């Protein structure tokens, strides 16, 4: 039975607090002897999740996963596109989640395409260091039709934004600093191990680690497991940077997707 791990953002400053144990301090500050009443309590800022992270889906969640449909969430006040987007978001969440693998008993994350939308998936916000190399590795199982694609990528932003929902075009344009295509698969793969290395820009402070399913829709799920993200060693960082400089078109524009979903599920 599926057990969705999507967490609704009920308060911007504390959306990750239940998962990461981040709470405001309830201890009073030190007071001078002559003070007649306690000083106001200072609440600490939540500590954002950051690498190293290993998500096996077998125990307590290590990644907070939020639904992603197309390139952007429609802008607030869009009375036509936003209700459609909300409907599709609810459908994606209901049909995705942690499932048990029959062959091993291990758990994995399952999601699938939706007719009428070219790209769906989930993203997990993580705090990162600027100008630093990270390695992302994972195992994935796919059975994609012709024209279907799936994989894992990274989007960079200039600060950690406590927003537990897909970004609008306006917000994305204001804060995005980079994009890494990561790994894109087609056809069939049976729990293949995949990995890629990316280097953040000098302005980057946060990434969205993104699981995606694009192209021709069908009902076959994409299964992902053992997602690991960790900082590369100094030696490996130097090698990665040298390879990136030699690679033409290392940072490409993202594929374009339909931004207003078809009303028919």
PDB file of C-alpha atoms in Angstrom:
ATOM      1  CA  UNK A   1       0.000   0.000   0.000  1.00  0.00           C
ATOM      2  CA  UNK A   2       1.321   3.414  -0.899  1.00  0.00           C
ATOM      3  CA  UNK A   3       2.371   5.708   1.950  1.00  0.00           C
ATOM      4  CA  UNK A   4       2.804   9.242   0.559  1.00  0.00           C
ATOM      5  CA  UNK A   5       5.553  11.284   2.206  1.00  0.00           C
ATOM      6  CA  UNK A   6       4.491  14.656   0.791  1.00  0.00           C
ATOM      7  CA  UNK A   7       4.439  17.325   3.507  1.00  0.00           C
ATOM      8  CA  UNK A   8       2.067  20.280   3.211  1.00  0.00           C
ATOM      9  CA  UNK A   9       3.651  23.653   3.986  1.00  0.00           C
ATOM     10  CA  UNK A  10       1.427  25.025   6.757  1.00  0.00           C
ATOM     11  CA  UNK A  11       3.910  27.702   7.914  1.00  0.00           C
ATOM     12  CA  UNK A  12       6.699  29.091   5.755  1.00  0.00           C
ATOM     13  CA  UNK A  13       9.323  29.262   8.481  1.00  0.00           C
ATOM     14  CA  UNK A  14       8.702  25.789   9.879  1.00  0.00           C
ATOM     15  CA  UNK A  15       7.842  23.506   6.988  1.00  0.00           C
ATOM     16  CA  UNK A  16      10.824  21.269   7.655  1.00  0.00           C
ATOM     17  CA  UNK A  17      10.772  21.508  11.435  1.00  0.00           C
ATOM     18  CA  UNK A  18       8.814  18.259  12.072  1.00  0.00           C
ATOM     19  CA  UNK A  19      11.257  16.304   9.925  1.00  0.00           C
ATOM     20  CA  UNK A  20      14.525  17.843  11.033  1.00  0.00           C
ATOM     21  CA  UNK A  21      13.776  18.548  14.679  1.00  0.00           C
ATOM     22  CA  UNK A  22      14.145  22.325  14.283  1.00  0.00           C
ATOM     23  CA  UNK A  23      12.251  24.328  16.884  1.00  0.00           C
ATOM     24  CA  UNK A  24      12.439  27.794  18.299  1.00  0.00           C
ATOM     25  CA  UNK A  25      14.249  28.197  21.594  1.00  0.00           C
ATOM     26  CA  UNK A  26      11.973  28.467  24.628  1.00  0.00           C
ATOM     27  CA  UNK A  27      14.758  29.396  27.051  1.00  0.00           C
ATOM     28  CA  UNK A  28      15.004  33.023  28.295  1.00  0.00           C
ATOM     29  CA  UNK A  29      18.164  34.935  27.632  1.00  0.00           C
ATOM     30  CA  UNK A  30      20.606  35.734  30.457  1.00  0.00           C
ATOM     31  CA  UNK A  31      19.356  38.784  32.372  1.00  0.00           C
ATOM     32  CA  UNK A  32      21.242  41.414  34.368  1.00  0.00           C
ATOM     33  CA  UNK A  33      20.652  41.203  38.101  1.00  0.00           C
ATOM     34  CA  UNK A  34      18.629  44.415  38.165  1.00  0.00           C
ATOM     35  CA  UNK A  35      16.142  43.240  35.563  1.00  0.00           C
ATOM     36  CA  UNK A  36      12.584  43.293  36.912  1.00  0.00           C
ATOM     37  CA  UNK A  37      10.980  41.103  34.214  1.00  0.00           C
ATOM     38  CA  UNK A  38      12.153  38.455  31.743  1.00  0.00           C
ATOM     39  CA  UNK A  39      13.424  39.666  28.389  1.00  0.00           C
ATOM     40  CA  UNK A  40      11.541  38.548  25.257  1.00  0.00           C
ATOM     41  CA  UNK A  41      12.390  35.059  24.058  1.00  0.00           C
ATOM     42  CA  UNK A  42      14.557  34.911  20.932  1.00  0.00           C
ATOM     43  CA  UNK A  43      13.467  32.176  18.568  1.00  0.00           C
ATOM     44  CA  UNK A  44      16.168  30.512  16.521  1.00  0.00           C
ATOM     45  CA  UNK A  45      15.796  30.043  12.783  1.00  0.00           C
ATOM     46  CA  UNK A  46      15.143  26.497  11.557  1.00  0.00           C
ATOM     47  CA  UNK A  47      18.210  24.703  10.267  1.00  0.00           C
ATOM     48  CA  UNK A  48      17.638  23.740   6.613  1.00  0.00           C
ATOM     49  CA  UNK A  49      18.333  20.163   5.478  1.00  0.00           C
ATOM     50  CA  UNK A  50      21.719  19.776   3.782  1.00  0.00           C
ATOM     51  CA  UNK A  51      24.040  17.083   2.394  1.00  0.00           C
ATOM     52  CA  UNK A  52      25.190  14.495   3.196  1.00  0.00           C
ATOM     53  CA  UNK A  53      21.815  12.778   2.847  1.00  0.00           C
ATOM     54  CA  UNK A  54      20.933   9.139   2.188  1.00  0.00           C
ATOM     55  CA  UNK A  55      17.273   8.349   1.515  1.00  0.00           C
ATOM     56  CA  UNK A  56      16.433   4.629   1.450  1.00  0.00           C
ATOM     57  CA  UNK A  57      12.676   5.001   2.142  1.00  0.00           C
ATOM     58  CA  UNK A  58      13.007   2.186   4.704  1.00  0.00           C
ATOM     59  CA  UNK A  59      12.925   4.326   7.847  1.00  0.00           C
ATOM     60  CA  UNK A  60      12.196   7.923   8.864  1.00  0.00           C
ATOM     61  CA  UNK A  61      12.165  10.220   5.794  1.00  0.00           C
ATOM     62  CA  UNK A  62      15.412  12.042   5.046  1.00  0.00           C
ATOM     63  CA  UNK A  63      14.130  14.059   2.076  1.00  0.00           C
ATOM     64  CA  UNK A  64      11.024  16.240   2.052  1.00  0.00           C
ATOM     65  CA  UNK A  65       9.386  15.688  -1.344  1.00  0.00           C
ATOM     66  CA  UNK A  66       7.062  18.262  -2.910  1.00  0.00           C
ATOM     67  CA  UNK A  67       4.973  17.820  -6.049  1.00  0.00           C
ATOM     68  CA  UNK A  68       6.141  19.356  -9.330  1.00  0.00           C
ATOM     69  CA  UNK A  69       4.008  19.705 -12.495  1.00  0.00           C
ATOM     70  CA  UNK A  70       5.357  21.344 -15.650  1.00  0.00           C
ATOM     71  CA  UNK A  71       7.813  24.215 -15.403  1.00  0.00           C
ATOM     72  CA  UNK A  72       6.050  26.403 -12.859  1.00  0.00           C
ATOM     73  CA  UNK A  73       3.091  26.686 -10.543  1.00  0.00           C
ATOM     74  CA  UNK A  74       0.630  29.247 -11.931  1.00  0.00           C
ATOM     75  CA  UNK A  75       0.810  32.679 -10.339  1.00  0.00           C
ATOM     76  CA  UNK A  76      -1.407  33.474  -7.361  1.00  0.00           C
ATOM     77  CA  UNK A  77      -4.613  35.039  -8.606  1.00  0.00           C
ATOM     78  CA  UNK A  78      -4.681  33.053 -11.873  1.00  0.00           C
ATOM     79  CA  UNK A  79      -8.277  31.894 -11.622  1.00  0.00           C
ATOM     80  CA  UNK A  80      -8.053  29.632 -14.688  1.00  0.00           C
ATOM     81  CA  UNK A  81      -4.720  27.781 -14.522  1.00  0.00           C
ATOM     82  CA  UNK A  82      -4.234  27.581 -10.751  1.00  0.00           C
ATOM     83  CA  UNK A  83      -7.362  25.489  -9.987  1.00  0.00           C
ATOM     84  CA  UNK A  84      -6.359  23.010 -12.708  1.00  0.00           C
ATOM     85  CA  UNK A  85      -2.851  22.873 -11.267  1.00  0.00           C
ATOM     86  CA  UNK A  86      -4.241  22.166  -7.783  1.00  0.00           C
ATOM     87  CA  UNK A  87      -6.367  19.324  -9.143  1.00  0.00           C
ATOM     88  CA  UNK A  88      -3.388  17.724 -10.850  1.00  0.00           C
ATOM     89  CA  UNK A  89      -1.226  18.244  -7.777  1.00  0.00           C
ATOM     90  CA  UNK A  90      -3.733  16.349  -5.643  1.00  0.00           C
ATOM     91  CA  UNK A  91      -3.892  13.557  -8.221  1.00  0.00           C
ATOM     92  CA  UNK A  92      -0.085  13.256  -8.376  1.00  0.00           C
ATOM     93  CA  UNK A  93       0.214  13.073  -4.593  1.00  0.00           C
ATOM     94  CA  UNK A  94      -2.522  10.424  -4.330  1.00  0.00           C
ATOM     95  CA  UNK A  95      -0.923   8.189  -6.962  1.00  0.00           C
ATOM     96  CA  UNK A  96       2.646   8.494  -5.632  1.00  0.00           C
ATOM     97  CA  UNK A  97       4.436   7.353  -2.513  1.00  0.00           C
ATOM     98  CA  UNK A  98       6.542   4.714  -0.828  1.00  0.00           C
ATOM     99  CA  UNK A  99       5.919   1.144  -1.981  1.00  0.00           C
ATOM    100  CA  UNK A 100       7.396  -2.206  -1.000  1.00  0.00           C
ATOM    101  CA  UNK A 101       9.462  -4.025  -3.614  1.00  0.00           C
ATOM    102  CA  UNK A 102       8.145  -7.570  -4.017  1.00  0.00           C
ATOM    103  CA  UNK A 103      11.501  -9.104  -4.945  1.00  0.00           C
ATOM    104  CA  UNK A 104      13.445  -7.837  -1.896  1.00  0.00           C
ATOM    105  CA  UNK A 105      10.974  -6.391   0.600  1.00  0.00           C
ATOM    106  CA  UNK A 106      12.832  -3.063   0.473  1.00  0.00           C
ATOM    107  CA  UNK A 107      10.923   0.160  -0.023  1.00  0.00           C
ATOM    108  CA  UNK A 108      11.218   2.617  -2.893  1.00  0.00           C
ATOM    109  CA  UNK A 109       9.503   5.780  -4.083  1.00  0.00           C
ATOM    110  CA  UNK A 110       6.958   5.359  -6.880  1.00  0.00           C
ATOM    111  CA  UNK A 111       5.405   7.957  -9.191  1.00  0.00           C
ATOM    112  CA  UNK A 112       4.029   7.963 -12.720  1.00  0.00           C
ATOM    113  CA  UNK A 113       3.005  10.267 -15.543  1.00  0.00           C
ATOM    114  CA  UNK A 114      -0.348  12.032 -15.858  1.00  0.00           C
ATOM    115  CA  UNK A 115      -2.176  12.341 -19.154  1.00  0.00           C
ATOM    116  CA  UNK A 116      -2.302  15.964 -20.249  1.00  0.00           C
ATOM    117  CA  UNK A 117       0.937  17.128 -18.568  1.00  0.00           C
ATOM    118  CA  UNK A 118       4.311  16.691 -20.249  1.00  0.00           C
ATOM    119  CA  UNK A 119       6.408  16.666 -17.064  1.00  0.00           C
ATOM    120  CA  UNK A 120       5.654  15.616 -13.475  1.00  0.00           C
ATOM    121  CA  UNK A 121       7.725  14.663 -10.480  1.00  0.00           C
ATOM    122  CA  UNK A 122       8.920  15.712  -7.055  1.00  0.00           C
ATOM    123  CA  UNK A 123      11.608  17.999  -5.681  1.00  0.00           C
ATOM    124  CA  UNK A 124      13.482  18.202  -2.396  1.00  0.00           C
ATOM    125  CA  UNK A 125      15.031  21.494  -1.200  1.00  0.00           C
ATOM    126  CA  UNK A 126      18.555  21.244   0.248  1.00  0.00           C
ATOM    127  CA  UNK A 127      20.983  23.878   1.495  1.00  0.00           C
ATOM    128  CA  UNK A 128      24.368  23.768  -0.271  1.00  0.00           C
ATOM    129  CA  UNK A 129      27.660  25.694  -0.370  1.00  0.00           C
ATOM    130  CA  UNK A 130      28.560  28.002  -3.276  1.00  0.00           C
ATOM    131  CA  UNK A 131      31.229  26.945  -5.779  1.00  0.00           C
ATOM    132  CA  UNK A 132      31.226  23.393  -4.428  1.00  0.00           C
ATOM    133  CA  UNK A 133      30.938  20.011  -6.155  1.00  0.00           C
ATOM    134  CA  UNK A 134      28.397  17.418  -5.066  1.00  0.00           C
ATOM    135  CA  UNK A 135      27.730  13.874  -6.200  1.00  0.00           C
ATOM    136  CA  UNK A 136      24.185  12.559  -6.586  1.00  0.00           C
ATOM    137  CA  UNK A 137      23.651   8.798  -6.866  1.00  0.00           C
ATOM    138  CA  UNK A 138      20.519   6.668  -6.931  1.00  0.00           C
ATOM    139  CA  UNK A 139      19.000   3.437  -8.207  1.00  0.00           C
ATOM    140  CA  UNK A 140      16.084   3.541 -10.600  1.00  0.00           C
ATOM    141  CA  UNK A 141      13.661   1.175 -12.296  1.00  0.00           C
ATOM    142  CA  UNK A 142      11.840   2.259 -15.461  1.00  0.00           C
ATOM    143  CA  UNK A 143       9.711   0.751 -18.205  1.00  0.00           C
ATOM    144  CA  UNK A 144       9.115   3.786 -20.416  1.00  0.00           C
ATOM    145  CA  UNK A 145       7.241   3.927 -23.717  1.00  0.00           C
ATOM    146  CA  UNK A 146       8.755   5.484 -26.832  1.00  0.00           C
ATOM    147  CA  UNK A 147       9.037   9.202 -26.183  1.00  0.00           C
ATOM    148  CA  UNK A 148       9.056   8.786 -22.390  1.00  0.00           C
ATOM    149  CA  UNK A 149      11.933   9.973 -20.185  1.00  0.00           C
ATOM    150  CA  UNK A 150      12.728   9.843 -16.473  1.00  0.00           C
ATOM    151  CA  UNK A 151      15.594  10.697 -14.183  1.00  0.00           C
ATOM    152  CA  UNK A 152      17.066  13.011 -11.573  1.00  0.00           C
ATOM    153  CA  UNK A 153      18.316  16.582 -11.993  1.00  0.00           C
ATOM    154  CA  UNK A 154      19.236  19.685  -9.994  1.00  0.00           C
ATOM    155  CA  UNK A 155      18.050  23.312 -10.044  1.00  0.00           C
ATOM    156  CA  UNK A 156      20.111  25.950  -8.179  1.00  0.00           C
ATOM    157  CA  UNK A 157      18.877  29.028  -6.280  1.00  0.00           C
ATOM    158  CA  UNK A 158      20.582  31.970  -4.589  1.00  0.00           C
ATOM    159  CA  UNK A 159      19.150  31.444  -1.093  1.00  0.00           C
ATOM    160  CA  UNK A 160      17.280  28.872   0.934  1.00  0.00           C
ATOM    161  CA  UNK A 161      13.612  29.698   0.471  1.00  0.00           C
ATOM    162  CA  UNK A 162      11.202  28.205   2.992  1.00  0.00           C
ATOM    163  CA  UNK A 163       8.589  27.529   0.327  1.00  0.00           C
ATOM    164  CA  UNK A 164       7.020  24.076   0.405  1.00  0.00           C
ATOM    165  CA  UNK A 165       5.469  24.263  -3.027  1.00  0.00           C
ATOM    166  CA  UNK A 166       6.552  24.470  -6.654  1.00  0.00           C
ATOM    167  CA  UNK A 167       7.761  27.930  -7.617  1.00  0.00           C
ATOM    168  CA  UNK A 168       5.918  30.357  -9.845  1.00  0.00           C
ATOM    169  CA  UNK A 169       7.691  31.747 -12.917  1.00  0.00           C
ATOM    170  CA  UNK A 170       8.244  35.040 -11.076  1.00  0.00           C
ATOM    171  CA  UNK A 171       9.859  33.431  -8.028  1.00  0.00           C
ATOM    172  CA  UNK A 172      11.967  31.069 -10.116  1.00  0.00           C
ATOM    173  CA  UNK A 173      13.261  33.859 -12.340  1.00  0.00           C
ATOM    174  CA  UNK A 174      14.165  35.985  -9.323  1.00  0.00           C
ATOM    175  CA  UNK A 175      16.229  33.321  -7.541  1.00  0.00           C
ATOM    176  CA  UNK A 176      17.451  30.681 -10.000  1.00  0.00           C
ATOM    177  CA  UNK A 177      21.217  30.546 -10.525  1.00  0.00           C
ATOM    178  CA  UNK A 178      21.712  27.335 -12.493  1.00  0.00           C
ATOM    179  CA  UNK A 179      20.419  24.046 -13.847  1.00  0.00           C
ATOM    180  CA  UNK A 180      21.973  20.574 -14.196  1.00  0.00           C
ATOM    181  CA  UNK A 181      20.278  17.968 -16.342  1.00  0.00           C
ATOM    182  CA  UNK A 182      21.763  15.154 -14.233  1.00  0.00           C
ATOM    183  CA  UNK A 183      20.691  11.748 -15.552  1.00  0.00           C
ATOM    184  CA  UNK A 184      17.880  11.194 -18.076  1.00  0.00           C
ATOM    185  CA  UNK A 185      16.859   7.636 -18.998  1.00  0.00           C
ATOM    186  CA  UNK A 186      14.680   6.191 -21.740  1.00  0.00           C
ATOM    187  CA  UNK A 187      13.293   2.702 -22.274  1.00  0.00           C
ATOM    188  CA  UNK A 188      13.721  -0.027 -19.685  1.00  0.00           C
ATOM    189  CA  UNK A 189      16.124  -0.201 -16.745  1.00  0.00           C
ATOM    190  CA  UNK A 190      16.072  -2.681 -13.883  1.00  0.00           C
ATOM    191  CA  UNK A 191      17.409  -1.016 -10.743  1.00  0.00           C
ATOM    192  CA  UNK A 192      20.447   0.408 -12.466  1.00  0.00           C
ATOM    193  CA  UNK A 193      22.813   2.474 -10.343  1.00  0.00           C
ATOM    194  CA  UNK A 194      23.199   6.019 -11.686  1.00  0.00           C
ATOM    195  CA  UNK A 195      25.241   9.020 -10.552  1.00  0.00           C
ATOM    196  CA  UNK A 196      26.343  12.474 -11.641  1.00  0.00           C
ATOM    197  CA  UNK A 197      28.436  15.334 -10.265  1.00  0.00           C
ATOM    198  CA  UNK A 198      27.522  19.010 -10.370  1.00  0.00           C
ATOM    199  CA  UNK A 199      29.264  22.166  -9.177  1.00  0.00           C
ATOM    200  CA  UNK A 200      27.259  25.010  -7.691  1.00  0.00           C
ATOM    201  CA  UNK A 201      27.703  28.592  -8.868  1.00  0.00           C
ATOM    202  CA  UNK A 202      29.385  31.233  -6.663  1.00  0.00           C
ATOM    203  CA  UNK A 203      25.917  32.605  -5.771  1.00  0.00           C
ATOM    204  CA  UNK A 204      24.123  29.331  -5.060  1.00  0.00           C
ATOM    205  CA  UNK A 205      22.849  28.594  -1.549  1.00  0.00           C
ATOM    206  CA  UNK A 206      20.059  26.071  -2.221  1.00  0.00           C
ATOM    207  CA  UNK A 207      19.144  23.365  -4.723  1.00  0.00           C
ATOM    208  CA  UNK A 208      16.042  21.476  -5.681  1.00  0.00           C
ATOM    209  CA  UNK A 209      16.956  17.821  -6.135  1.00  0.00           C
ATOM    210  CA  UNK A 210      14.342  16.837  -8.714  1.00  0.00           C
ATOM    211  CA  UNK A 211      12.857  13.442  -9.644  1.00  0.00           C
ATOM    212  CA  UNK A 212      11.068  13.710 -12.986  1.00  0.00           C
ATOM    213  CA  UNK A 213       8.985  11.790 -15.533  1.00  0.00           C
ATOM    214  CA  UNK A 214       8.520  13.452 -18.945  1.00  0.00           C
ATOM    215  CA  UNK A 215       7.165  12.806 -22.407  1.00  0.00           C
ATOM    216  CA  UNK A 216       4.743  10.135 -23.609  1.00  0.00           C
ATOM    217  CA  UNK A 217       2.460   9.159 -20.700  1.00  0.00           C
ATOM    218  CA  UNK A 218       1.566   5.658 -19.557  1.00  0.00           C
ATOM    219  CA  UNK A 219       0.572   3.946 -16.321  1.00  0.00           C
ATOM    220  CA  UNK A 220       3.907   2.244 -15.588  1.00  0.00           C
ATOM    221  CA  UNK A 221       5.477   3.722 -12.440  1.00  0.00           C
ATOM    222  CA  UNK A 222       9.024   5.008 -12.133  1.00  0.00           C
ATOM    223  CA  UNK A 223      10.668   3.629  -8.981  1.00  0.00           C
ATOM    224  CA  UNK A 224      13.621   5.362  -7.296  1.00  0.00           C
ATOM    225  CA  UNK A 225      15.627   4.167  -4.296  1.00  0.00           C
ATOM    226  CA  UNK A 226      18.835   4.782  -2.337  1.00  0.00           C
ATOM    227  CA  UNK A 227      19.140   8.475  -3.199  1.00  0.00           C
ATOM    228  CA  UNK A 228      22.422   9.842  -1.909  1.00  0.00           C
ATOM    229  CA  UNK A 229      23.856  13.350  -2.167  1.00  0.00           C
ATOM    230  CA  UNK A 230      27.217  14.228  -0.672  1.00  0.00           C
ATOM    231  CA  UNK A 231      30.029  16.703  -1.091  1.00  0.00           C
ATOM    232  CA  UNK A 232      32.898  15.612  -3.293  1.00  0.00           C
ATOM    233  CA  UNK A 233      36.418  15.508  -1.896  1.00  0.00           C
ATOM    234  CA  UNK A 234      38.766  18.367  -2.858  1.00  0.00           C
ATOM    235  CA  UNK A 235      40.612  16.145  -5.342  1.00  0.00           C
ATOM    236  CA  UNK A 236      37.427  14.948  -6.988  1.00  0.00           C
ATOM    237  CA  UNK A 237      36.086  18.505  -7.061  1.00  0.00           C
ATOM    238  CA  UNK A 238      39.144  19.624  -9.061  1.00  0.00           C
ATOM    239  CA  UNK A 239      38.682  16.761 -11.496  1.00  0.00           C
ATOM    240  CA  UNK A 240      34.968  17.500 -11.883  1.00  0.00           C
ATOM    241  CA  UNK A 241      35.568  21.198 -12.549  1.00  0.00           C
ATOM    242  CA  UNK A 242      38.167  20.351 -15.185  1.00  0.00           C
ATOM    243  CA  UNK A 243      35.731  17.977 -16.893  1.00  0.00           C
ATOM    244  CA  UNK A 244      32.943  20.573 -16.806  1.00  0.00           C
ATOM    245  CA  UNK A 245      35.209  23.137 -18.489  1.00  0.00           C
ATOM    246  CA  UNK A 246      35.979  20.683 -21.288  1.00  0.00           C
ATOM    247  CA  UNK A 247      32.353  19.639 -21.786  1.00  0.00           C
ATOM    248  CA  UNK A 248      30.511  21.754 -24.389  1.00  0.00           C
ATOM    249  CA  UNK A 249      27.066  22.941 -23.326  1.00  0.00           C
ATOM    250  CA  UNK A 250      27.381  21.563 -19.792  1.00  0.00           C
ATOM    251  CA  UNK A 251      24.541  23.782 -18.622  1.00  0.00           C
ATOM    252  CA  UNK A 252      21.627  23.683 -21.006  1.00  0.00           C
ATOM    253  CA  UNK A 253      18.219  25.257 -20.996  1.00  0.00           C
ATOM    254  CA  UNK A 254      15.588  23.044 -19.403  1.00  0.00           C
ATOM    255  CA  UNK A 255      13.104  21.270 -21.680  1.00  0.00           C
ATOM    256  CA  UNK A 256       9.949  23.243 -22.155  1.00  0.00           C
ATOM    257  CA  UNK A 257       6.743  21.805 -20.750  1.00  0.00           C
ATOM    258  CA  UNK A 258       3.103  22.729 -20.912  1.00  0.00           C
ATOM    259  CA  UNK A 259       2.393  25.240 -18.169  1.00  0.00           C
ATOM    260  CA  UNK A 260      -1.422  25.017 -18.184  1.00  0.00           C
ATOM    261  CA  UNK A 261      -2.671  21.467 -17.689  1.00  0.00           C
ATOM    262  CA  UNK A 262      -5.356  19.884 -19.823  1.00  0.00           C
ATOM    263  CA  UNK A 263      -8.558  19.687 -17.714  1.00  0.00           C
ATOM    264  CA  UNK A 264      -9.042  15.978 -18.611  1.00  0.00           C
ATOM    265  CA  UNK A 265      -7.198  13.583 -16.273  1.00  0.00           C
TER     266      UNK A 265
END
